PDB file of C-alpha atoms in Angstrom:
ATOM      1  CA  MET A1106     232.472 -86.235-114.268  1.00  0.00           C
ATOM      2  CA  ASN A1107     232.054 -89.362-112.122  1.00  0.00           C
ATOM      3  CA  ALA A1108     235.803 -89.624-111.606  1.00  0.00           C
ATOM      4  CA  LEU A1109     235.938 -86.165-110.012  1.00  0.00           C
ATOM      5  CA  TRP A1110     233.561 -86.834-107.106  1.00  0.00           C
ATOM      6  CA  ASN A1111     236.076 -88.430-104.742  1.00  0.00           C
ATOM      7  CA  PRO A1112     238.983 -86.042-105.482  1.00  0.00           C
ATOM      8  CA  GLY A1113     236.569 -83.104-105.342  1.00  0.00           C
ATOM      9  CA  SER A1114     235.292 -84.302-101.990  1.00  0.00           C
ATOM     10  CA  LEU A1115     238.855 -84.514-100.707  1.00  0.00           C
ATOM     11  CA  VAL A1116     239.670 -81.001-101.936  1.00  0.00           C
ATOM     12  CA  PHE A1117     236.549 -79.489-100.385  1.00  0.00           C
ATOM     13  CA  GLY A1118     237.236 -81.369 -97.144  1.00  0.00           C
ATOM     14  CA  LEU A1119     240.733 -79.924 -96.967  1.00  0.00           C
ATOM     15  CA  ILE A1120     239.332 -76.455 -97.685  1.00  0.00           C
ATOM     16  CA  ALA A1121     236.786 -76.967 -94.898  1.00  0.00           C
ATOM     17  CA  TRP A1122     239.626 -77.618 -92.452  1.00  0.00           C
ATOM     18  CA  GLY A1123     242.056 -75.105 -93.905  1.00  0.00           C
ATOM     19  CA  LEU A1124     239.856 -72.018 -93.708  1.00  0.00           C
ATOM     20  CA  PRO A1125     239.396 -72.034 -89.904  1.00  0.00           C
ATOM     21  CA  VAL A1126     243.091 -72.777 -89.423  1.00  0.00           C
ATOM     22  CA  PHE A1127     243.868 -69.861 -91.731  1.00  0.00           C
ATOM     23  CA  ALA A1128     241.511 -67.655 -89.687  1.00  0.00           C
ATOM     24  CA  LEU A1129     243.328 -68.623 -86.475  1.00  0.00           C
ATOM     25  CA  LEU A1130     246.793 -68.051 -87.904  1.00  0.00           C
ATOM     26  CA  ARG A1131     246.050 -64.613 -89.334  1.00  0.00           C
ATOM     27  CA  ASP A1132     247.022 -61.400 -87.653  1.00  0.00           C
ATOM     28  CA  ASN A1133     244.326 -60.507 -85.115  1.00  0.00           C
ATOM     29  CA  LYS A1134     243.461 -57.115 -86.591  1.00  0.00           C
ATOM     30  CA  ALA A1135     243.110 -58.460 -90.112  1.00  0.00           C
ATOM     31  CA  GLY A1136     241.358 -61.608 -88.949  1.00  0.00           C
ATOM     32  CA  ARG A1137     238.653 -59.840 -86.966  1.00  0.00           C
ATOM     33  CA  LYS A1138     237.131 -58.401 -90.099  1.00  0.00           C
ATOM     34  CA  ASN A1139     236.082 -61.555 -91.887  1.00  0.00           C
ATOM     35  CA  TRP A1140     236.413 -64.528 -89.565  1.00  0.00           C
ATOM     36  CA  SER A1141     232.677 -65.199 -89.776  1.00  0.00           C
ATOM     37  CA  MET A1142     232.847 -65.319 -93.567  1.00  0.00           C
ATOM     38  CA  LEU A1143     235.713 -67.823 -93.397  1.00  0.00           C
ATOM     39  CA  CYS A1144     233.692 -69.985 -91.000  1.00  0.00           C
ATOM     40  CA  ALA A1145     230.668 -69.862 -93.297  1.00  0.00           C
ATOM     41  CA  LEU A1146     232.836 -70.811 -96.277  1.00  0.00           C
ATOM     42  CA  SER A1147     234.350 -73.645 -94.259  1.00  0.00           C
ATOM     43  CA  ILE A1148     230.957 -75.105 -93.395  1.00  0.00           C
ATOM     44  CA  SER A1149     229.872 -74.678 -97.014  1.00  0.00           C
ATOM     45  CA  ALA A1150     232.970 -76.546 -98.218  1.00  0.00           C
ATOM     46  CA  CYS A1151     232.199 -79.341 -95.752  1.00  0.00           C
ATOM     47  CA  SER A1152     228.654 -79.533 -97.107  1.00  0.00           C
ATOM     48  CA  LEU A1153     229.928 -79.690-100.683  1.00  0.00           C
ATOM     49  CA  ALA A1154     232.365 -82.465 -99.778  1.00  0.00           C
ATOM     50  CA  MET A1155     229.542 -84.508 -98.300  1.00  0.00           C
ATOM     51  CA  LYS A1156     227.291 -83.789-101.274  1.00  0.00           C
ATOM     52  CA  LEU A1157     229.968 -85.091-103.620  1.00  0.00           C
ATOM     53  CA  GLN A1158     230.171 -88.289-101.568  1.00  0.00           C
ATOM     54  CA  LEU A1159     226.402 -88.687-101.810  1.00  0.00           C
ATOM     55  CA  ASN A1160     226.675 -88.274-105.579  1.00  0.00           C
ATOM     56  CA  GLU A1161     229.308 -91.012-105.629  1.00  0.00           C
ATOM     57  CA  VAL A1162     227.016 -93.347-103.658  1.00  0.00           C
ATOM     58  CA  LYS A1163     224.096 -92.538-105.979  1.00  0.00           C
ATOM     59  CA  TYR A1164     226.286 -93.310-108.987  1.00  0.00           C
ATOM     60  CA  ARG A1165     227.233 -96.684-107.478  1.00  0.00           C
ATOM     61  CA  VAL A1166     223.569 -97.472-106.812  1.00  0.00           C
ATOM     62  CA  ASP A1167     222.594 -96.489-110.365  1.00  0.00           C
ATOM     63  CA  MET A1168     225.347 -98.770-111.670  1.00  0.00           C
ATOM     64  CA  GLU A1169     224.139-101.485-109.272  1.00  0.00           C
ATOM     65  CA  ASP A1170     227.695-101.931-108.041  1.00  0.00           C
ATOM     66  CA  TRP A1171     226.620-103.491-104.746  1.00  0.00           C
ATOM     67  CA  SER A1172     230.032-104.932-103.913  1.00  0.00           C
ATOM     68  CA  ALA A1173     231.659-101.494-104.129  1.00  0.00           C
ATOM     69  CA  LEU A1174     228.939-100.048-101.911  1.00  0.00           C
ATOM     70  CA  ALA A1175     229.353-102.844 -99.388  1.00  0.00           C
ATOM     71  CA  ASP A1176     233.131-102.399 -99.363  1.00  0.00           C
ATOM     72  CA  THR A1177     233.182 -98.620 -99.031  1.00  0.00           C
ATOM     73  CA  SER A1178     230.028 -97.607 -97.144  1.00  0.00           C
ATOM     74  CA  GLY A1179     231.589 -98.002 -93.691  1.00  0.00           C
ATOM     75  CA  ALA A1180     234.650 -95.969 -94.601  1.00  0.00           C
ATOM     76  CA  VAL A1181     232.586 -93.256 -96.280  1.00  0.00           C
ATOM     77  CA  ALA A1182     230.342 -92.949 -93.216  1.00  0.00           C
ATOM     78  CA  THR A1183     233.322 -92.809 -90.840  1.00  0.00           C
ATOM     79  CA  VAL A1184     235.276 -90.284 -92.871  1.00  0.00           C
ATOM     80  CA  SER A1185     232.198 -88.093 -93.371  1.00  0.00           C
ATOM     81  CA  SER A1186     231.582 -88.101 -89.621  1.00  0.00           C
ATOM     82  CA  ILE A1187     235.190 -87.151 -88.957  1.00  0.00           C
ATOM     83  CA  LEU A1188     235.046 -84.380 -91.562  1.00  0.00           C
ATOM     84  CA  PHE A1189     231.864 -82.955 -90.057  1.00  0.00           C
ATOM     85  CA  THR A1190     233.060 -83.184 -86.443  1.00  0.00           C
ATOM     86  CA  VAL A1191     236.491 -81.657 -87.071  1.00  0.00           C
ATOM     87  CA  THR A1192     234.974 -78.859 -89.179  1.00  0.00           C
ATOM     88  CA  ILE A1193     232.494 -77.961 -86.429  1.00  0.00           C
ATOM     89  CA  VAL A1194     235.189 -78.088 -83.726  1.00  0.00           C
ATOM     90  CA  LEU A1195     237.591 -75.900 -85.724  1.00  0.00           C
ATOM     91  CA  ASN A1196     234.871 -73.354 -86.461  1.00  0.00           C
ATOM     92  CA  ALA A1197     233.806 -73.354 -82.807  1.00  0.00           C
ATOM     93  CA  ILE A1198     237.401 -72.631 -81.779  1.00  0.00           C
ATOM     94  CA  VAL A1199     237.526 -69.725 -84.231  1.00  0.00           C
ATOM     95  CA  PHE A1200     234.214 -68.433 -82.920  1.00  0.00           C
ATOM     96  CA  PHE A1201     235.305 -68.535 -79.280  1.00  0.00           C
ATOM     97  CA  VAL A1202     238.727 -67.017 -79.984  1.00  0.00           C
ATOM     98  CA  TYR A1203     237.310 -64.043 -81.869  1.00  0.00           C
ATOM     99  CA  TYR A1204     234.250 -63.722 -79.635  1.00  0.00           C
ATOM    100  CA  GLU A1205     236.504 -63.473 -76.569  1.00  0.00           C
ATOM    101  CA  ALA A1206     238.806 -61.013 -78.328  1.00  0.00           C
ATOM    102  CA  ASN A1207     235.871 -58.776 -79.248  1.00  0.00           C
ATOM    103  CA  ARG A1208     234.304 -59.087 -75.793  1.00  0.00           C
ATOM    104  CA  LYS A1209     237.535 -58.047 -74.056  1.00  0.00           C
ATOM    105  CA  LYS A1210     237.876 -55.139 -76.466  1.00  0.00           C
ATOM    106  CA  ASP A1211     234.345 -53.906 -75.715  1.00  0.00           C
ATOM    107  CA  TYR A1212     234.566 -54.389 -71.933  1.00  0.00           C
ATOM    108  CA  PRO A1213     238.035 -53.577 -70.615  1.00  0.00           C
TER     109      PRO A1213
END
């Protein structure tokens, strides 16, 4: 189970970025129905990716592998920040694209 935390985090991170991109690339009529669900799933996938990284850090602490923590803590913090920031930006873009599309539809 311990060996799956880093690959699982990578998979969930890619899902977190892929879902908003998928929402933007879909046909507008089909995409208007469930764009908010895709954004919620994207943020959830980002949260799961970060949770898996926290589990990895906890495992290293329990093993008292201080050298591994010292070597990887900076990279983990940087990559987690990038994951979070890019996920929020992509979901904000989706929100504004579909919000503007719905606003123009309601007020011609």
